[in-house]
Amino acid sequence: QQDGDQQDGDQQDGDQQDDDQQDDDKPPQDYSAEYKQLLKASGLAGKAHRLLEKLWRLTVKGKINVMMVGPAGSGKGMLAEQLAMLVNLPFAEVSCSEGMSESHLLGRALPVDGGAFKFFDSPLISNIQRASVSLIDEVDGADANVLLSINSLTANGRVYIPQRVDAPLVVRHADAIIVAAANTTGNG
């Protein structure tokens, strides 16, 4: 009897695998009409970067972080800015460089009246706490310590900023899009 039960269980597992495979075989959803409406509403019709629809599908529809790689002047920054225009969201940009500290990326404590210090979020940190588009440009030029903070934001959806005493944990909004751009695939 137990062997028969096991065979039934195996058959059910096989049925589940067939169901899972059928889901994988579904054609990708067609978003063409929605994209065309967004182009028209944003004023980008006829002016959009040729890769804008692909970036929109990956980031907005697919909820995937994207790193764009291309030579200087190829339109990576413009593409990220057009994405923000397309979906009518605020845009922020930070440009990385060798020697840049985490404070440029995250924010810094500055003196205020009376000699006390107050933490001020960077434009990136302010932006990711709401539905938005943020570009981290020249990411291939960033130091390892800065890349760790970027990884925390993109992979974990949060970053801990100890200098932000009142609320040190910053959580990325579910609709905050982060796009990275680089001139190389990691060799500076």
XYZ file of N, CA and C in Angstrom, residues 15-94:
240
model
N 2.873 15.920 -12.422
C 1.842 16.834 -12.906
C 2.211 18.274 -12.583
N 2.755 18.495 -11.378
C 3.152 19.844 -10.979
C 4.262 20.361 -11.892
N 5.222 19.485 -12.222
C 6.309 19.899 -13.111
C 5.759 20.273 -14.479
N 4.773 19.509 -14.971
C 4.166 19.838 -16.260
C 3.499 21.204 -16.203
N 2.789 21.489 -15.083
C 2.137 22.789 -14.923
C 3.171 23.914 -14.913
N 4.286 23.702 -14.183
C 5.332 24.715 -14.122
C 5.927 24.969 -15.498
N 6.141 23.901 -16.260
C 6.724 24.051 -17.582
C 5.767 24.795 -18.507
N 4.473 24.573 -18.362
C 3.506 25.277 -19.192
C 3.575 26.777 -18.935
N 3.785 27.165 -17.664
C 3.912 28.589 -17.349
C 5.126 29.186 -18.053
N 6.231 28.430 -18.121
C 7.441 28.911 -18.779
C 7.247 29.054 -20.286
N 6.318 28.274 -20.847
C 6.098 28.284 -22.287
C 5.171 29.395 -22.748
N 4.581 30.136 -21.812
C 3.671 31.219 -22.192
C 4.458 32.311 -22.909
N 3.867 32.872 -23.951
C 4.579 33.966 -24.622
C 4.668 35.178 -23.702
N 5.717 36.008 -23.853
C 5.814 37.201 -23.020
C 4.618 38.124 -23.270
N 4.206 38.792 -22.204
C 3.057 39.686 -22.333
C 3.388 40.851 -23.256
N 2.421 41.237 -24.063
C 2.619 42.333 -25.003
C 2.211 43.647 -24.343
N 3.187 44.512 -24.141
C 2.957 45.815 -23.521
C 3.037 46.951 -24.534
N 3.018 46.626 -25.815
C 3.231 47.640 -26.856
C 2.253 48.800 -26.780
N 0.969 48.498 -26.602
C -0.044 49.557 -26.559
C 0.182 50.468 -25.356
N 0.482 49.883 -24.209
C 0.732 50.677 -22.995
C 1.965 51.558 -23.186
N 3.011 50.999 -23.769
C 4.231 51.766 -24.005
C 3.959 52.939 -24.951
N 3.220 52.701 -26.004
C 2.899 53.764 -26.959
C 2.092 54.876 -26.299
N 1.175 54.514 -25.399
C 0.392 55.527 -24.669
C 1.316 56.364 -23.783
N 2.247 55.699 -23.103
C 3.189 56.417 -22.247
C 4.078 57.355 -23.066
N 4.528 56.898 -24.225
C 5.346 57.753 -25.098
C 4.599 59.026 -25.459
N 3.350 58.849 -25.847
C 2.540 60.002 -26.256
C 2.313 60.944 -25.077
N 1.917 60.396 -23.929
C 1.617 61.212 -22.751
C 2.850 61.950 -22.234
N 4.029 61.345 -22.385
C 5.262 61.951 -21.868
C 5.883 62.955 -22.838
N 5.376 62.993 -24.056
C 5.956 63.882 -25.054
C 7.217 63.329 -25.698
N 7.495 62.041 -25.472
C 8.703 61.432 -26.015
C 8.492 60.756 -27.366
N 7.259 60.725 -27.839
C 6.994 60.085 -29.136
C 7.866 60.729 -30.205
N 8.600 59.892 -30.944
C 9.481 60.382 -31.991
C 10.827 60.876 -31.498
N 11.010 60.967 -30.162
C 12.265 61.480 -29.596
C 12.941 60.485 -28.666
N 12.300 59.352 -28.429
C 12.796 58.398 -27.444
C 14.045 57.674 -27.930
N 14.932 57.405 -26.999
C 16.125 56.596 -27.277
C 15.652 55.239 -27.784
N 16.386 54.657 -28.701
C 15.959 53.404 -29.328
C 15.854 52.237 -28.339
N 16.492 52.338 -27.181
C 16.445 51.267 -26.181
C 15.484 51.563 -25.022
N 14.737 52.654 -25.115
C 13.857 53.034 -24.010
C 12.808 51.967 -23.709
N 12.176 51.422 -24.717
C 11.149 50.410 -24.460
C 11.742 49.195 -23.753
N 12.918 48.775 -24.150
C 13.563 47.626 -23.504
C 13.866 47.933 -22.037
N 14.398 49.127 -21.768
C 14.692 49.516 -20.386
C 13.409 49.577 -19.565
N 12.339 50.116 -20.142
C 11.043 50.202 -19.465
C 10.517 48.804 -19.134
N 10.595 47.893 -20.077
C 10.108 46.523 -19.844
C 10.896 45.835 -18.733
N 12.203 46.017 -18.726
C 13.035 45.369 -17.717
C 12.828 45.959 -16.329
N 12.824 47.281 -16.239
C 12.796 47.929 -14.924
C 11.393 48.096 -14.359
N 10.480 48.588 -15.158
C 9.124 48.875 -14.667
C 8.277 47.606 -14.631
N 8.244 46.894 -15.715
C 7.415 45.693 -15.804
C 8.086 44.482 -15.171
N 9.392 44.348 -15.358
C 10.102 43.185 -14.841
C 10.678 43.355 -13.451
N 10.703 44.600 -12.943
C 11.264 44.900 -11.620
C 12.704 44.398 -11.502
N 13.488 44.606 -12.566
C 14.872 44.143 -12.613
C 15.802 45.360 -12.569
N 16.834 45.282 -11.733
C 17.881 46.296 -11.752
C 18.665 46.132 -13.045
N 19.061 47.233 -13.658
C 19.766 47.179 -14.937
C 21.062 47.973 -14.846
N 22.115 47.395 -15.415
C 23.374 48.126 -15.584
C 23.607 48.259 -17.082
N 23.675 49.492 -17.532
C 23.921 49.768 -18.948
C 25.418 50.018 -19.133
N 26.003 49.385 -20.139
C 27.429 49.542 -20.419
C 27.576 50.041 -21.848
N 28.354 51.100 -22.009
C 28.605 51.645 -23.341
C 29.592 52.786 -23.260
N 30.106 53.193 -24.391
C 31.100 54.267 -24.381
C 30.491 55.606 -23.956
N 31.351 56.509 -23.534
C 30.904 57.853 -23.167
C 30.149 58.464 -24.338
N 29.053 59.132 -24.037
C 28.276 59.799 -25.064
C 27.291 58.914 -25.816
N 27.112 57.669 -25.368
C 26.212 56.759 -26.085
C 24.755 56.894 -25.664
N 24.480 57.738 -24.680
C 23.087 57.999 -24.304
C 22.592 57.266 -23.083
N 23.476 56.709 -22.280
C 23.044 55.964 -21.093
C 22.322 56.873 -20.098
N 22.888 58.031 -19.823
C 22.261 58.973 -18.902
C 20.953 59.509 -19.442
N 20.930 59.845 -20.728
C 19.702 60.329 -21.350
C 18.617 59.258 -21.310
N 19.013 58.012 -21.504
C 18.067 56.901 -21.476
C 17.420 56.765 -20.101
N 18.207 56.862 -19.049
C 17.661 56.785 -17.689
C 16.732 57.969 -17.407
N 17.130 59.154 -17.858
C 16.290 60.338 -17.663
C 14.992 60.221 -18.457
N 15.058 59.683 -19.663
C 13.840 59.473 -20.449
C 12.918 58.455 -19.790
N 13.490 57.451 -19.136
C 12.663 56.480 -18.411
C 11.837 57.192 -17.341
N 12.469 58.096 -16.599
C 11.748 58.861 -15.574
C 10.643 59.703 -16.201
N 10.936 60.323 -17.334
C 9.923 61.126 -18.033
C 8.774 60.239 -18.517
N 9.117 59.071 -19.043
C 8.118 58.154 -19.582
C 7.099 57.749 -18.527
N 7.569 57.445 -17.334
C 6.676 56.965 -16.273
C 6.293 58.073 -15.287
N 6.709 59.306 -15.610
C 6.348 60.482 -14.816
C 6.756 60.330 -13.344
N 8.028 60.013 -13.150
C 8.566 59.859 -11.801
C 9.755 60.791 -11.598
N 10.026 61.190 -10.354
C 11.196 62.029 -10.077
C 12.486 61.295 -10.457
N 13.485 62.065 -10.839
C 14.765 61.517 -11.293
C 15.889 62.081 -10.451
N 16.827 61.224 -10.067
C 18.042 61.664 -9.374
C 19.222 60.932 -9.992
N 20.371 61.589 -9.940
C 21.573 61.011 -10.544
C 22.759 61.258 -9.633
N 23.593 60.255 -9.500
C 24.862 60.412 -8.802
C 25.931 59.834 -9.720
